[in-house]
Coordinates of C-alpha atoms in Angstrom, one line a residue:
M1 CA 134.7 96.3 50.2
D2 CA 132.0 98.2 52.1
F3 CA 132.3 95.4 54.8
G4 CA 128.5 97.3 56.4
G5 CA 127.1 96.0 52.6
F6 CA 124.5 92.4 52.8
L7 CA 127.0 91.2 49.6
G8 CA 130.2 92.8 51.1
R9 CA 129.6 90.9 54.3
L10 CA 128.1 87.7 52.3
A11 CA 131.2 87.9 50.5
F12 CA 133.8 88.3 53.4
A13 CA 132.7 85.3 56.0
V14 CA 131.9 82.5 53.0
G15 CA 133.7 83.6 50.0
I16 CA 137.4 83.6 51.8
P17 CA 137.0 80.6 53.4
A18 CA 136.3 79.7 50.7
V19 CA 139.2 80.5 48.4
A20 CA 141.2 79.4 51.9
G21 CA 140.3 76.3 50.7
G22 CA 140.3 76.5 46.8
L23 CA 143.9 77.1 48.3
V24 CA 145.3 74.8 49.8
V25 CA 143.5 72.3 47.0
A26 CA 145.3 73.8 44.3
G27 CA 148.6 73.3 45.7
R28 CA 148.1 69.5 46.9
R29 CA 146.7 68.6 43.2
L30 CA 149.3 70.5 41.4
A31 CA 152.4 68.5 43.2
A32 CA 150.4 65.3 43.1
D33 CA 148.9 66.0 39.2
G34 CA 151.0 68.8 37.6
P35 CA 153.4 68.9 34.8
D36 CA 156.9 67.8 36.3
F37 CA 158.2 70.8 36.7
F38 CA 156.2 70.9 40.8
A39 CA 158.1 68.0 41.5
A40 CA 161.3 67.7 39.6
T41 CA 162.5 71.9 41.1
A42 CA 162.6 72.9 44.0
R43 CA 161.1 76.1 42.3
G44 CA 157.9 74.3 41.8
G45 CA 157.5 72.5 45.2
S46 CA 157.1 75.4 46.6
L47 CA 155.6 77.3 44.4
C48 CA 152.9 74.3 45.9
T49 CA 153.7 74.7 49.4
V50 CA 153.4 78.2 49.4
L51 CA 149.5 77.9 47.5
V52 CA 148.6 75.1 50.4
V53 CA 150.2 78.1 53.1
G54 CA 148.6 80.7 51.5
G55 CA 145.5 79.3 52.4
F56 CA 146.0 78.0 55.9
A57 CA 147.4 81.8 56.7
L58 CA 144.8 83.6 54.6
A59 CA 142.3 82.3 56.6
A60 CA 143.3 82.9 59.9
S61 CA 144.1 85.8 59.0
S62 CA 140.7 86.9 57.8
Q63 CA 139.5 86.0 61.7
L64 CA 141.2 89.4 62.8
R65 CA 138.2 91.0 62.0
Y66 CA 135.8 89.3 64.0
R67 CA 136.1 91.1 67.7
N68 CA 133.9 87.9 69.7
V69 CA 136.0 85.4 71.6
L70 CA 132.9 82.5 70.0
V71 CA 133.9 83.4 66.9
F72 CA 137.4 84.3 66.8
F73 CA 138.5 80.8 68.5
G74 CA 135.8 79.2 67.4
A75 CA 136.4 79.4 63.3
F76 CA 139.4 79.9 63.6
F77 CA 139.3 76.1 65.3
V78 CA 137.1 74.4 62.5
F79 CA 138.7 76.2 59.7
M80 CA 142.3 75.1 60.7
T81 CA 141.5 71.3 61.0
G82 CA 138.7 71.3 58.6
L83 CA 141.4 72.6 55.8
Q84 CA 143.9 69.7 57.1
F85 CA 141.0 67.8 55.9
I86 CA 141.1 68.5 52.6
G87 CA 144.7 68.8 52.5
A88 CA 144.8 65.1 53.6
A89 CA 141.5 64.1 51.6
T90 CA 143.2 65.1 48.2
D91 CA 145.9 63.4 48.2
A92 CA 144.2 60.7 49.6
E93 CA 142.4 60.8 46.0
V94 CA 145.2 60.4 44.5
L95 CA 146.7 57.6 45.7
A96 CA 143.1 55.5 45.8
R97 CA 143.3 56.9 41.8
R98 CA 146.6 55.8 40.9
G99 CA 148.0 54.2 44.1
E100 CA 149.4 50.3 44.3
P101 CA 149.0 48.5 47.6
T102 CA 151.7 47.1 49.1
S103 CA 152.4 45.4 53.4
C104 CA 155.2 46.6 55.1
T105 CA 156.7 46.1 58.9
V106 CA 156.9 49.2 61.2
L107 CA 160.9 48.6 62.5
A108 CA 160.4 51.7 64.8
V109 CA 158.7 54.8 65.5
H110 CA 160.5 58.2 66.0
P111 CA 158.5 61.1 67.4
V112 CA 159.3 64.6 66.2
T113 CA 158.4 68.0 67.3
V114 CA 157.7 70.2 64.8
S115 CA 157.4 73.8 65.7
S116 CA 155.4 76.7 63.8
G117 CA 155.9 79.8 66.1
E118 CA 154.6 79.0 69.6
N119 CA 152.6 76.4 68.0
H120 CA 154.3 72.8 68.3
R121 CA 152.4 69.3 67.6
V122 CA 154.2 66.5 67.5
R123 CA 154.6 64.2 64.2
H124 CA 155.9 60.2 63.7
V125 CA 158.6 59.2 61.8
T126 CA 158.0 55.7 60.9
D127 CA 160.6 53.1 59.6
V128 CA 159.4 50.2 57.4
E129 CA 160.6 47.5 55.8
C130 CA 158.0 46.4 52.8
T131 CA 157.7 44.8 49.6
D132 CA 158.2 47.7 47.7
R133 CA 161.3 48.5 48.4
A134 CA 161.6 51.8 47.4
I135 CA 159.4 52.8 50.6
R136 CA 162.3 53.2 53.8
S137 CA 159.9 55.6 55.6
M138 CA 156.7 56.9 56.2
T139 CA 155.6 60.8 58.6
T140 CA 152.2 61.1 59.4
D141 CA 149.8 62.9 62.8
D142 CA 149.3 59.6 64.5
R143 CA 151.5 56.6 65.1
L144 CA 151.4 53.6 62.3
G145 CA 152.0 50.5 65.0
V146 CA 154.5 49.4 66.6
E147 CA 157.9 47.4 66.2
G148 CA 156.5 44.1 64.3
E149 CA 153.6 45.3 63.7
R150 CA 152.3 44.2 60.0
I151 CA 150.5 47.4 58.0
D152 CA 149.0 47.8 54.4
V153 CA 149.9 50.7 52.9
V154 CA 149.3 52.8 49.3
H155 CA 151.9 54.0 47.8
D156 CA 152.3 56.4 44.5
P157 CA 153.8 54.7 42.1
R158 CA 155.1 58.4 40.6
G159 CA 156.9 59.0 43.9
R160 CA 154.9 62.5 44.7
V161 CA 152.2 61.7 47.5
D162 CA 154.0 60.3 50.3
P163 CA 152.3 56.9 50.6
R164 CA 149.6 56.4 52.9
L165 CA 147.7 53.5 55.3
A166 CA 145.2 51.6 52.7
D167 CA 142.3 52.8 55.3
D168 CA 142.8 56.8 54.9
V169 CA 143.1 56.3 50.7
T170 CA 139.7 53.9 51.4
H171 CA 137.8 56.6 53.7
S172 CA 139.1 60.0 51.1
S173 CA 135.5 60.9 50.9
T174 CA 134.5 60.7 54.1
T175 CA 137.3 63.3 54.7
W176 CA 136.5 65.4 51.7
R177 CA 133.2 66.3 53.0
Q178 CA 133.9 66.6 56.9
G179 CA 136.9 69.0 56.1
W180 CA 134.0 71.1 53.6
L181 CA 131.9 70.4 56.4
L182 CA 134.8 72.1 58.9
V183 CA 134.8 74.8 56.9
A184 CA 131.1 75.5 56.1
A185 CA 130.5 75.4 60.1
G186 CA 133.3 78.0 60.2
A187 CA 130.9 80.3 57.5
G188 CA 128.4 79.9 59.4
L189 CA 129.7 81.4 63.1
R190 CA 131.3 84.2 61.0
L191 CA 127.9 85.2 59.2
L192 CA 126.0 84.7 62.9
Y193 CA 128.8 87.7 62.8
E194 CA 128.2 89.9 60.3
F195 CA 124.0 90.1 61.1
D196 CA 124.5 90.6 64.6
V197 CA 123.0 86.8 65.9
P198 CA 122.6 87.5 69.8
F199 CA 125.7 86.4 71.6
F200 CA 128.2 85.7 68.7
G201 CA 127.8 89.3 67.4
C202 CA 130.2 92.0 68.3
M203 CA 131.0 92.5 71.9
D204 CA 132.4 96.1 71.6
E205 CA 128.7 96.8 70.8

């Protein structure tokens, strides 16, 4: 690709983030609504995971082109956050469409550290007792509540999407918009670099 040309720079700055978002959506959609192969077999599940991880990896690796601290770290942060929002909103939309509500009591919360290379984050595995006995635990980024607290949950009767708090499902469209706006903001930072806007252009030149 000729990065010196207008179309080449535009495609790299904007097209790659758009494709990354599309991969995340495709992976989540196939897992939730695709043929049973994607939910019932290890190969199908792995393919969905590869699509989602590939979307994040594509956005992250494409940042190596940008030799400006503001653009490199700024776009990286908003891309990763935006793609997380898009993935979460995709799942929440499925629950809004076919999910069933239930009420649960928090029994215990177990913080779990998840490591990916040098990055570490804490997730919460919450043991619950629900009206629908099939739901016994929920794994989320945020703490769902304290022991003994009642929470409203929406679950997938097909068992292909993890249960979520009812409020998260209600606001899925807002999360979707926020995710894509963040991706657009990252692409905007990259365009500032591509067209050598002061303070955002290549620092080596």
